[in-house]
Tab-separated table of C-alpha atoms and ligand atoms in Angstrom:
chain	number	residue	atom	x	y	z
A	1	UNK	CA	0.000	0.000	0.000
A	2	UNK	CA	1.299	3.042	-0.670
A	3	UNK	CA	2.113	6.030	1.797
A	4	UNK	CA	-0.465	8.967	2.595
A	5	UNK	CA	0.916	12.129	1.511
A	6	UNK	CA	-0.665	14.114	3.702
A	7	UNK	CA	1.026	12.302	6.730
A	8	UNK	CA	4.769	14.133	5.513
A	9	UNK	CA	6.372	16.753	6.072
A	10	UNK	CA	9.027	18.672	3.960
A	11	UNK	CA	10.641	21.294	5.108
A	12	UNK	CA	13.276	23.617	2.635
A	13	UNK	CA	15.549	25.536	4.534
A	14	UNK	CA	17.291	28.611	2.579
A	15	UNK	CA	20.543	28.129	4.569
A	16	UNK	CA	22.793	24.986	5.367
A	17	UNK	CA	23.829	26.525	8.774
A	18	UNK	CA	19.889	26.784	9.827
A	19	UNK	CA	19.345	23.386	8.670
A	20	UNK	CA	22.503	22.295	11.197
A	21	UNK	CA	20.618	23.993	13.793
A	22	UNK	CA	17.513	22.618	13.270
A	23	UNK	CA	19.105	18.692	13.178
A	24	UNK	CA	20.731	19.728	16.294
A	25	UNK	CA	17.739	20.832	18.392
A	26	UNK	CA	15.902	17.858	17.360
A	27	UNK	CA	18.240	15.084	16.872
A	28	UNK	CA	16.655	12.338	14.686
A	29	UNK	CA	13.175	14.081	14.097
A	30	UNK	CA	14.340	15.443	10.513
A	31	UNK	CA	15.622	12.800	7.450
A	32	UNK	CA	17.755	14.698	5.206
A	33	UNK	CA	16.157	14.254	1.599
A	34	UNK	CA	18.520	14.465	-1.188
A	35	UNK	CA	17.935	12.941	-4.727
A	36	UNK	CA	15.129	10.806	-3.376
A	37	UNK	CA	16.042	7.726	-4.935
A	38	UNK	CA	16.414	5.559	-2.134
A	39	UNK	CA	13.811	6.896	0.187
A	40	UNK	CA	11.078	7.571	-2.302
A	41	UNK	CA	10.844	3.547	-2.931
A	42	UNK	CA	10.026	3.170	-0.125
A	43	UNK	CA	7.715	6.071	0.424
A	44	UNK	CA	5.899	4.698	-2.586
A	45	UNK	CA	6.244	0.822	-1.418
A	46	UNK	CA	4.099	2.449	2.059
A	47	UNK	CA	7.462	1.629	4.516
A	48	UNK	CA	8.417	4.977	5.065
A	49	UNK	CA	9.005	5.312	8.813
A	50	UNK	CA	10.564	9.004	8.558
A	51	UNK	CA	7.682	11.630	8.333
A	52	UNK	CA	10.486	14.607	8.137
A	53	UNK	CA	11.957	15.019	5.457
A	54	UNK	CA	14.696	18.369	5.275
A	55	UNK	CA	15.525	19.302	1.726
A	56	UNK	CA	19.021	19.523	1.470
A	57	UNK	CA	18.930	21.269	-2.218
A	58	UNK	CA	19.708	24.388	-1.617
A	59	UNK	CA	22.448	24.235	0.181
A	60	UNK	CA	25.505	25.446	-2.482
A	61	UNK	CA	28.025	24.052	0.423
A	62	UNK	CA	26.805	20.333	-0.358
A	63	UNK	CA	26.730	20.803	-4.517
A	64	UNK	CA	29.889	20.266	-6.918
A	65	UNK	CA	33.100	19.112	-7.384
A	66	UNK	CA	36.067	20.814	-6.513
A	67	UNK	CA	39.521	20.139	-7.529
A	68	UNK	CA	42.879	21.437	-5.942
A	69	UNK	CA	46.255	20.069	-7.259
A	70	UNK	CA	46.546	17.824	-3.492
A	71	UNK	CA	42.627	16.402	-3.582
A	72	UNK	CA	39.220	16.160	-5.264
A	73	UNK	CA	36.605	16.912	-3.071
A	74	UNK	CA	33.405	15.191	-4.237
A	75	UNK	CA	30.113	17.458	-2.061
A	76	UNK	CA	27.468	15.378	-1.380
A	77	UNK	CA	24.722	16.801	-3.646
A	78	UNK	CA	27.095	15.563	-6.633
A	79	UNK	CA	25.025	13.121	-8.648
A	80	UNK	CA	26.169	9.800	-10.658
A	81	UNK	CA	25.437	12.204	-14.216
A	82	UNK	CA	28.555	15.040	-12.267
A	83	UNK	CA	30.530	12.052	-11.146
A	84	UNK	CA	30.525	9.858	-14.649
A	85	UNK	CA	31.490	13.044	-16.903
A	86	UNK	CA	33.690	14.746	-14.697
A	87	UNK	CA	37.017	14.892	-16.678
A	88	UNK	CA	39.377	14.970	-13.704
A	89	UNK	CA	37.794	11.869	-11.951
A	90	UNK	CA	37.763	10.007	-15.387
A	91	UNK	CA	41.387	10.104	-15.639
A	92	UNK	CA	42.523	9.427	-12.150
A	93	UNK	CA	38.989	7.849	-10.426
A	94	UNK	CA	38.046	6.099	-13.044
A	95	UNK	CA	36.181	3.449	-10.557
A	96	UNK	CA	33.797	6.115	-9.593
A	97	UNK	CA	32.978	6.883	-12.531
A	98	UNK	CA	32.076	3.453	-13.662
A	99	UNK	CA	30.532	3.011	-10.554
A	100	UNK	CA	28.259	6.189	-11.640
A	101	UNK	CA	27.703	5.064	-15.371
A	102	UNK	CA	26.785	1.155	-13.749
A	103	UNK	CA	24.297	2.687	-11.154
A	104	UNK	CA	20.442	2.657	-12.043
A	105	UNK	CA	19.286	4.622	-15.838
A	106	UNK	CA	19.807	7.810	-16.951
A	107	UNK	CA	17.086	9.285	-14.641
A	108	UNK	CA	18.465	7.753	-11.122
A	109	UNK	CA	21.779	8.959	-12.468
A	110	UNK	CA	20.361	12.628	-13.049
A	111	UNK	CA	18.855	12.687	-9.759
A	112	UNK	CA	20.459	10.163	-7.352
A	113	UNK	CA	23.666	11.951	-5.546
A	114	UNK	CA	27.037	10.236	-3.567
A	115	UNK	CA	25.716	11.801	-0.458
A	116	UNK	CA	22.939	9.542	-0.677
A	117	UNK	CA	24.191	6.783	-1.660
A	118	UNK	CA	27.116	6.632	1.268
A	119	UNK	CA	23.786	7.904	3.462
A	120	UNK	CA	21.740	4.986	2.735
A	121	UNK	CA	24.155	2.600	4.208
A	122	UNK	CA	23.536	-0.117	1.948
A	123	UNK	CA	25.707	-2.810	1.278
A	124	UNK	CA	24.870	-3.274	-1.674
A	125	UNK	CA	25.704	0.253	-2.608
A	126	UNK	CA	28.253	0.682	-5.678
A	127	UNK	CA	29.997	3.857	-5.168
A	128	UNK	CA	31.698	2.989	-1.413
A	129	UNK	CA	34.422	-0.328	-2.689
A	130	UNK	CA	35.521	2.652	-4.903
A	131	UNK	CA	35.559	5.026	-2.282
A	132	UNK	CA	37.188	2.276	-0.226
A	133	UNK	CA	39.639	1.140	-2.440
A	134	UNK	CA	40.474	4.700	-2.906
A	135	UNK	CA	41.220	5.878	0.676
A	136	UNK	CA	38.898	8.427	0.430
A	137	UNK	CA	38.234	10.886	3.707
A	138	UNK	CA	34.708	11.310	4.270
A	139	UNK	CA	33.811	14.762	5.755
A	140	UNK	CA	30.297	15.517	8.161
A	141	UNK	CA	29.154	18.537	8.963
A	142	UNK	CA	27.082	19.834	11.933
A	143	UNK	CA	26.563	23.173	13.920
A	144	UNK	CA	30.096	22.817	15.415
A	145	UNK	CA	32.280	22.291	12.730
A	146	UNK	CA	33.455	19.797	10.164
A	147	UNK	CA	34.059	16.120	11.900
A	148	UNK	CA	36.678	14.013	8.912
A	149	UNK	CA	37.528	10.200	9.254
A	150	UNK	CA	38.653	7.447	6.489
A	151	UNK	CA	36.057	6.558	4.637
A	152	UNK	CA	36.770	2.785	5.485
A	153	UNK	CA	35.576	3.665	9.291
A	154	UNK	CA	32.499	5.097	8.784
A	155	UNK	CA	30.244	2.066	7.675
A	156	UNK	CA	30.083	-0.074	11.044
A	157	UNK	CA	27.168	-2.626	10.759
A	158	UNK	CA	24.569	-3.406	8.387
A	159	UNK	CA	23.039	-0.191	7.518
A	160	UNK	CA	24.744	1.361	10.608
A	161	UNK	CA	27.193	4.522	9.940
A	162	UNK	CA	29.797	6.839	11.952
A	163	UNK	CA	26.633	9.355	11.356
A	164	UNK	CA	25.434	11.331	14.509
A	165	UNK	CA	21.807	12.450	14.245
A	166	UNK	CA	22.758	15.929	14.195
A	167	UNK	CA	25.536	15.922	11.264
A	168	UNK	CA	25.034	15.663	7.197
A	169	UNK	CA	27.839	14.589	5.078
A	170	UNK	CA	29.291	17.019	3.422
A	171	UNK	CA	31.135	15.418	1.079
A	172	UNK	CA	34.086	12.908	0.215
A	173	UNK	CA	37.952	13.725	-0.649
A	174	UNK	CA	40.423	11.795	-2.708
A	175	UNK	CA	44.042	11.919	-2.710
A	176	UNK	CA	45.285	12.912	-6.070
A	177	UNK	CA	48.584	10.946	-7.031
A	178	UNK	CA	50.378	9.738	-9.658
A	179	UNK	CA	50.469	5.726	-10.961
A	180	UNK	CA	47.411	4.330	-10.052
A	181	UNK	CA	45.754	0.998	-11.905
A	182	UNK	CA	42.186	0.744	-11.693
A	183	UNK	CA	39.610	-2.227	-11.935
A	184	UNK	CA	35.992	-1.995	-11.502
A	185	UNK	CA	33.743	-5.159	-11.509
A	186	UNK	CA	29.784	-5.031	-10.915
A	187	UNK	CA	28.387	-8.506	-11.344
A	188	UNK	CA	24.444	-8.650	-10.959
A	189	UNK	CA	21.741	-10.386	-13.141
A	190	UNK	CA	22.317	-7.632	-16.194
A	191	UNK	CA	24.136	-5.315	-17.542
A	192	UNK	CA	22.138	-2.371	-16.423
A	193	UNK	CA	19.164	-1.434	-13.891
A	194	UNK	CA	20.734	-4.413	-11.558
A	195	UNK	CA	21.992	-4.210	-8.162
A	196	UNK	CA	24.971	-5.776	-7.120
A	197	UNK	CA	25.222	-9.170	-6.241
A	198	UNK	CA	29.020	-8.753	-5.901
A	199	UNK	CA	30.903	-4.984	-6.581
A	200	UNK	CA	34.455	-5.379	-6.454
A	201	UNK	CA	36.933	-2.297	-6.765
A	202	UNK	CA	41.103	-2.490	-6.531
A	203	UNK	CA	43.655	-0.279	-7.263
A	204	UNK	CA	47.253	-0.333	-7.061
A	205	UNK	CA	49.702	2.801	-6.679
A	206	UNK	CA	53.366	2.540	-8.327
A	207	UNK	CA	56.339	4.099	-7.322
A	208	UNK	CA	59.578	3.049	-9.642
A	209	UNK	CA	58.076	-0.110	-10.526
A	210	UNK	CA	57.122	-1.800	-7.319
A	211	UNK	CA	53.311	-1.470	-5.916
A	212	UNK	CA	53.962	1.039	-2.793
A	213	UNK	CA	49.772	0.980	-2.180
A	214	UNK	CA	46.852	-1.404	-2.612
A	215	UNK	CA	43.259	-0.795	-2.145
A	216	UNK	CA	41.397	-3.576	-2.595
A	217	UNK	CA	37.187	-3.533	-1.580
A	218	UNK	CA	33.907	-5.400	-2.365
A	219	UNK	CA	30.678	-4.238	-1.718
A	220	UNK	CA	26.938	-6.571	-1.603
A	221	UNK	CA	29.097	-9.562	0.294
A	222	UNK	CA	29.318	-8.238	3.742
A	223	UNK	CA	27.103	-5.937	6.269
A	224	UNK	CA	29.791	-3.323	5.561
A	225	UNK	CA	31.848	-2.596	2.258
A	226	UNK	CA	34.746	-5.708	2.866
A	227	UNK	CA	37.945	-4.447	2.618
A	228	UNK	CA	41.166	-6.911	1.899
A	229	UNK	CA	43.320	-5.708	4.199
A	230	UNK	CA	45.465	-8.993	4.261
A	231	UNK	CA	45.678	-8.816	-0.233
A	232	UNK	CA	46.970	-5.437	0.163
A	233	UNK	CA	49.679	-6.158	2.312
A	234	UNK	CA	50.474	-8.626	0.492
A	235	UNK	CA	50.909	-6.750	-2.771
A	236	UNK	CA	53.109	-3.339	-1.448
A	237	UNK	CA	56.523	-3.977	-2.490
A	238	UNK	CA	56.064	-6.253	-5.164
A	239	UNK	CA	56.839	-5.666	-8.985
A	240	UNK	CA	53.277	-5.990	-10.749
A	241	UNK	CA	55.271	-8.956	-12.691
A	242	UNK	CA	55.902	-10.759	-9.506
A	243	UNK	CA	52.289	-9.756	-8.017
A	244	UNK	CA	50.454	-11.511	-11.201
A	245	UNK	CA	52.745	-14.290	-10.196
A	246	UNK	CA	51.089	-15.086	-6.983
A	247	UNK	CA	49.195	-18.459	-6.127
A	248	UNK	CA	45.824	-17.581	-7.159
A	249	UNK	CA	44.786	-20.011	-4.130
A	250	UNK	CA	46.445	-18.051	-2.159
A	251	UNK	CA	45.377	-14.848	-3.166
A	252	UNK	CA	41.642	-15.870	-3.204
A	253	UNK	CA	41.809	-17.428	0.463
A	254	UNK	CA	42.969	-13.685	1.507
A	255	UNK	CA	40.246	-11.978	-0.013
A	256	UNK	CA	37.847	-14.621	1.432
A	257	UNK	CA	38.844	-13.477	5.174
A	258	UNK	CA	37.715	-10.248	4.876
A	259	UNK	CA	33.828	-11.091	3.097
A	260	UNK	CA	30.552	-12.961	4.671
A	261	UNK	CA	28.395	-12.991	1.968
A	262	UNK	CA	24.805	-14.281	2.793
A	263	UNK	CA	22.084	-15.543	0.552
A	264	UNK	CA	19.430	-13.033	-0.117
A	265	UNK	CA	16.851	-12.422	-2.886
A	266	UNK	CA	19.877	-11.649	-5.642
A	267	UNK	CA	21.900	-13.981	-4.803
A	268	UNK	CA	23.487	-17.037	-2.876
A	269	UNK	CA	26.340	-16.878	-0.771
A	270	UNK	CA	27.943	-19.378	-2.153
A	271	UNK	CA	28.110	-18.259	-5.597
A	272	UNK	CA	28.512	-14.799	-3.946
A	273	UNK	CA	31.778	-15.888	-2.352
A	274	UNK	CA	33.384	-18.076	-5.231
A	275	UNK	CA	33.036	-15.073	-7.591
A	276	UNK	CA	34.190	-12.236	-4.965
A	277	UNK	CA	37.416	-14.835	-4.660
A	278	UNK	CA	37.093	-14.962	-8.244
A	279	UNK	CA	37.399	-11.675	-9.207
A	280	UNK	CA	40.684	-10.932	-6.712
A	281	UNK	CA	42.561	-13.426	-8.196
A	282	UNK	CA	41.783	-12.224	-11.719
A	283	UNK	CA	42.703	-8.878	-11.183
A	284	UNK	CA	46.004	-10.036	-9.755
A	285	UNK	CA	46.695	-12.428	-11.844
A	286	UNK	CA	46.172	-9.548	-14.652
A	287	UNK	CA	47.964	-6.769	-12.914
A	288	UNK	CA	50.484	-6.496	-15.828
A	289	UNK	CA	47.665	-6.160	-18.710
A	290	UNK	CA	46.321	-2.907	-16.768
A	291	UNK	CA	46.833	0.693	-17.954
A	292	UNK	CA	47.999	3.493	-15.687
B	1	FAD	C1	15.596	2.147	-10.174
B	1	FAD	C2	16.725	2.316	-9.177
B	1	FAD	C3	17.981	1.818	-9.521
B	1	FAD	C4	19.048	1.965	-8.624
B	1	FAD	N1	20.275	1.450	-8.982
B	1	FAD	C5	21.309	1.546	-8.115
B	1	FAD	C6	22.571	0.971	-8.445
B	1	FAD	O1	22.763	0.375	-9.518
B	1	FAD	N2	23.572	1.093	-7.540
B	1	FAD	C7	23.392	1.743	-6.345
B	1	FAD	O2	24.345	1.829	-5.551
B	1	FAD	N3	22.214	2.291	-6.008
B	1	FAD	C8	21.162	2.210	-6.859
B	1	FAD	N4	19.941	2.755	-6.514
B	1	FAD	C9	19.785	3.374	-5.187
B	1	FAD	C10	19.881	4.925	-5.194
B	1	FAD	O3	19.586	5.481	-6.443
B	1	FAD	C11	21.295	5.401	-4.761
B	1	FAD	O4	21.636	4.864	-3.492
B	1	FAD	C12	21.392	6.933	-4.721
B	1	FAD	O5	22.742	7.300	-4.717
B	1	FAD	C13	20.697	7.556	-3.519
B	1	FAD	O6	20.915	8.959	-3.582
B	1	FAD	P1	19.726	9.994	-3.318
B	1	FAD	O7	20.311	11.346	-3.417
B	1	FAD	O8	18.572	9.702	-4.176
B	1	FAD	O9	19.399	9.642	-1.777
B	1	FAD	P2	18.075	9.858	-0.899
B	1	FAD	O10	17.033	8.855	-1.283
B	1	FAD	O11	17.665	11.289	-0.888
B	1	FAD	O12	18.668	9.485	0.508
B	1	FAD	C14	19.138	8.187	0.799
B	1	FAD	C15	19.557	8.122	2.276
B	1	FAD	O13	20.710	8.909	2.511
B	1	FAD	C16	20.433	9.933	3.475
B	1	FAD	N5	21.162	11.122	3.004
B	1	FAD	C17	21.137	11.665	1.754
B	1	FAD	N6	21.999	12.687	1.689
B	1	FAD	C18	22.581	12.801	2.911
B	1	FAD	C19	23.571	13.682	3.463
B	1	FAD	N7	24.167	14.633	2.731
B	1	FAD	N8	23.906	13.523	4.742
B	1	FAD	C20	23.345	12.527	5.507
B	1	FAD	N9	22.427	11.669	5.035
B	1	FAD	C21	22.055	11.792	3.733
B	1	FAD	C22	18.929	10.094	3.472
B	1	FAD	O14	18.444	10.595	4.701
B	1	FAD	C23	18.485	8.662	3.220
B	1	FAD	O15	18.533	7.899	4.399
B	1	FAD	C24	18.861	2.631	-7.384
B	1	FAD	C25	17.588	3.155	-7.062
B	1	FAD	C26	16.542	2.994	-7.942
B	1	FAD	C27	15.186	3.569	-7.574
C-alpha cells in the first residue's frame, strides 16, 4: 500500500547553517532528503518510517566538485550524471565513474547523488568499494564544525554509519597521485538497472616499478563494504610482474577473510563468495595487462 501524503512533512531551509541547527535541536526528528532515490521507494512501497523530510537542495556548500592540485573533493549533492562526466575523476577515479555510469538509468543517475548513496548505508551500494579502495576521507558537517575520518571507518554494521543524528555529510575527498591501476567489476543479473550481487573495486599505486599501495574492496558480500586488508599487504613492495605471479589459491583465500556474503533475494552466498574470490585473483593475476 502506498504512503499517505498528507502524513509528511518537507521542510526547505534557505541556509545549510539553519538546517545544522535545526538537526541539532531535534536530533533524529528530521531525514535529510537528497535525490530521493532511495527513500522515495520506499515512500511509494508504504514503509516509510521518517515523516520529516529536510531538503538539502539548496544548500551550495553540499553541490559540486572541486579540484585542488593535493585532492578532489566530491560534495554530497554531486550526482552519478557530475561524477561519470567529470574529466578529472575520469582520468585518475576512473572506478567512480564506472561506478556512476553502472548505477540505475539515466534518470536515477540525473537525480540520485554520492551523499545519498554513502547515506543509505547499503551494502549493496556501488559507489563505497571505490571510495574504499580509494582511501577516500569522508567529511560531516554539523553546527560545530566539520568532523573528517577514512572513509573505510564510517560504515560499522549493516546499515549502521559513523553518522550522529545531528551531522550531514558534506562530502568525500580523494588523494590525487600519480600511478594508479584501476579495476571496476559489478556482477548482478544484467548489464544495467541491476543491483549488485558482488561490486568489487582495486587499485594499485606505483612508485619506480614496485606497488607502494593497494586498495582492494567489495561491496553486496558483507554488512559493511569488505575491505582486503590482508591482499593489500600482500601486494606493497612487489613488482606488478611478480604480483600476477602469486598463487591464485592463495590470493583468493585472503580476499575470502575479509567477506561474509549471505544468501538473499539476488543472490546465494555461495556463488557470492566463489566469484568475490574470483574476481581478486583475476585482477592479480592480470595486474600487468592494466593501464595506468
Ligand atoms: C531504479 C533504481 C535503480 C538503482 N540502482 C542503483 C545501483 O545500480 N547502484 C546503487 O548503488 N544504487 C542504486 N539505486 C539506489 C539509489 O539510487 C542510490 O543509493 C542513490 O545514490 C541515492 O541517492 P539519493 O540522493 O537519491 O538519496 P536519498 O534517497 O535522498 O537518501 C538516501 C539516504 O541517505 C540519506 N542522506 C542523503 N543525503 C545525505 C547527506 N548529505 N547527509 C546525511 N544523510 C544523507 C537520506 O536521509 C536517506 O537515508 C537505485 C535506485 C533505484 C530507484
Amino acid at each position: 500500500m502506498r504512503a499517505y501524503v498528507p502524513d509528511f512533512d518537507i521542510t526547505v531551509p534557505d541556509r545549510l547553517d539553519d538546517a545544522l541547527k535545526m538537526l541539532a535541536e531535534k536530533p533524529g526528528f528530521y531525514r535529510p532528503l537528497a535525490g530521493g532515490t532511495d527513500l522515495m521507494v520506499v515512500f511509494n512501497a508504504g514503509h516509510q518510517i521518517y515523516k520529516n523530510f529536510l531538503s538539502l537542495h539548496k544548500f551550495q556548500e553540499l553541490h559540486g566538485i572541486h579540484v585542488t592540485d593535493e585532492e578532489v573533493e566530491i560534495r554530497a549533492l554531486a550526482t552519478y550524471t557530475d561524477l561519470r562526466y567529470h574529466p578529472i575523476l575520469k582520468a585518475e577515479f576512473p572506478m567512480l565513474c564506472q561506478a556512476a555510469a553502472e548505477s540505475g538509468a539515466g534518470a536515477i543517475q540525473n537525480r540520485g547523488t554520492i551523499g545519498g548513496n554513502i547515506g543509505n548505508g547499503s551494502p549493496a551500494a556501488d559507489t563505497p568499494p571505490a571510495l574504499a579502495a580509494y582511501g577516500a576521507e569522508i567529511d560531516l558537517i554539523s553546527k560545530d564544525g566539520v568532523r573528517s575520518l577514512p572513509f573505510r571507518n564510517f560504515q560499522t554494521g549493516y546499515k549502521q554509519m559513523d553518522l550522529r543524528p545531528e551531522e550531514l555529510i558534506r562530502g568525500v575527498r580523494l588523494k590525487r597521485k600519480s600511478g594508479r591501476l584501476h579495476s571496476y567489476r559489478k556482477v548482478g543479473t544484467r548489464k544495467a538497472q541491476a543491483i549488485s550481487k558482488v561490486c568489487f573495486a582495486a587499485t594499485v599505486r606505483l612508485e619506480s616499478g614496485k606497488i607502494v599501495e593497494a586498495g582492494i574492496a567489495y561491496g553486496s558480500v558483507a554488512p559493511t563494504v569488505g575491505c582486503c586488508e590482508k591482499l593489500e599487504q600482500k601486494l606493497v613492495g612487489l613488482s606488478l610482474a611478480e604480483a600476477s605471479k602469486l598463487d591464485p589459491m592463495e590470493v583468493k583465500k585472503l580476499a575470502g577473510e575479509s567477506i561474509s556474503p549471505i544468501d538473499d533475494i539476488r543472490s546465494s552466498g555461495e556463488y557470492r563468495l566463489k566469484v568475490a574470490k574470483n574476481l581478486a585473483a583475476d585482477f592479480v593475476s592480470n595486474l600487468e595487462n592494466l593501464n595506468v
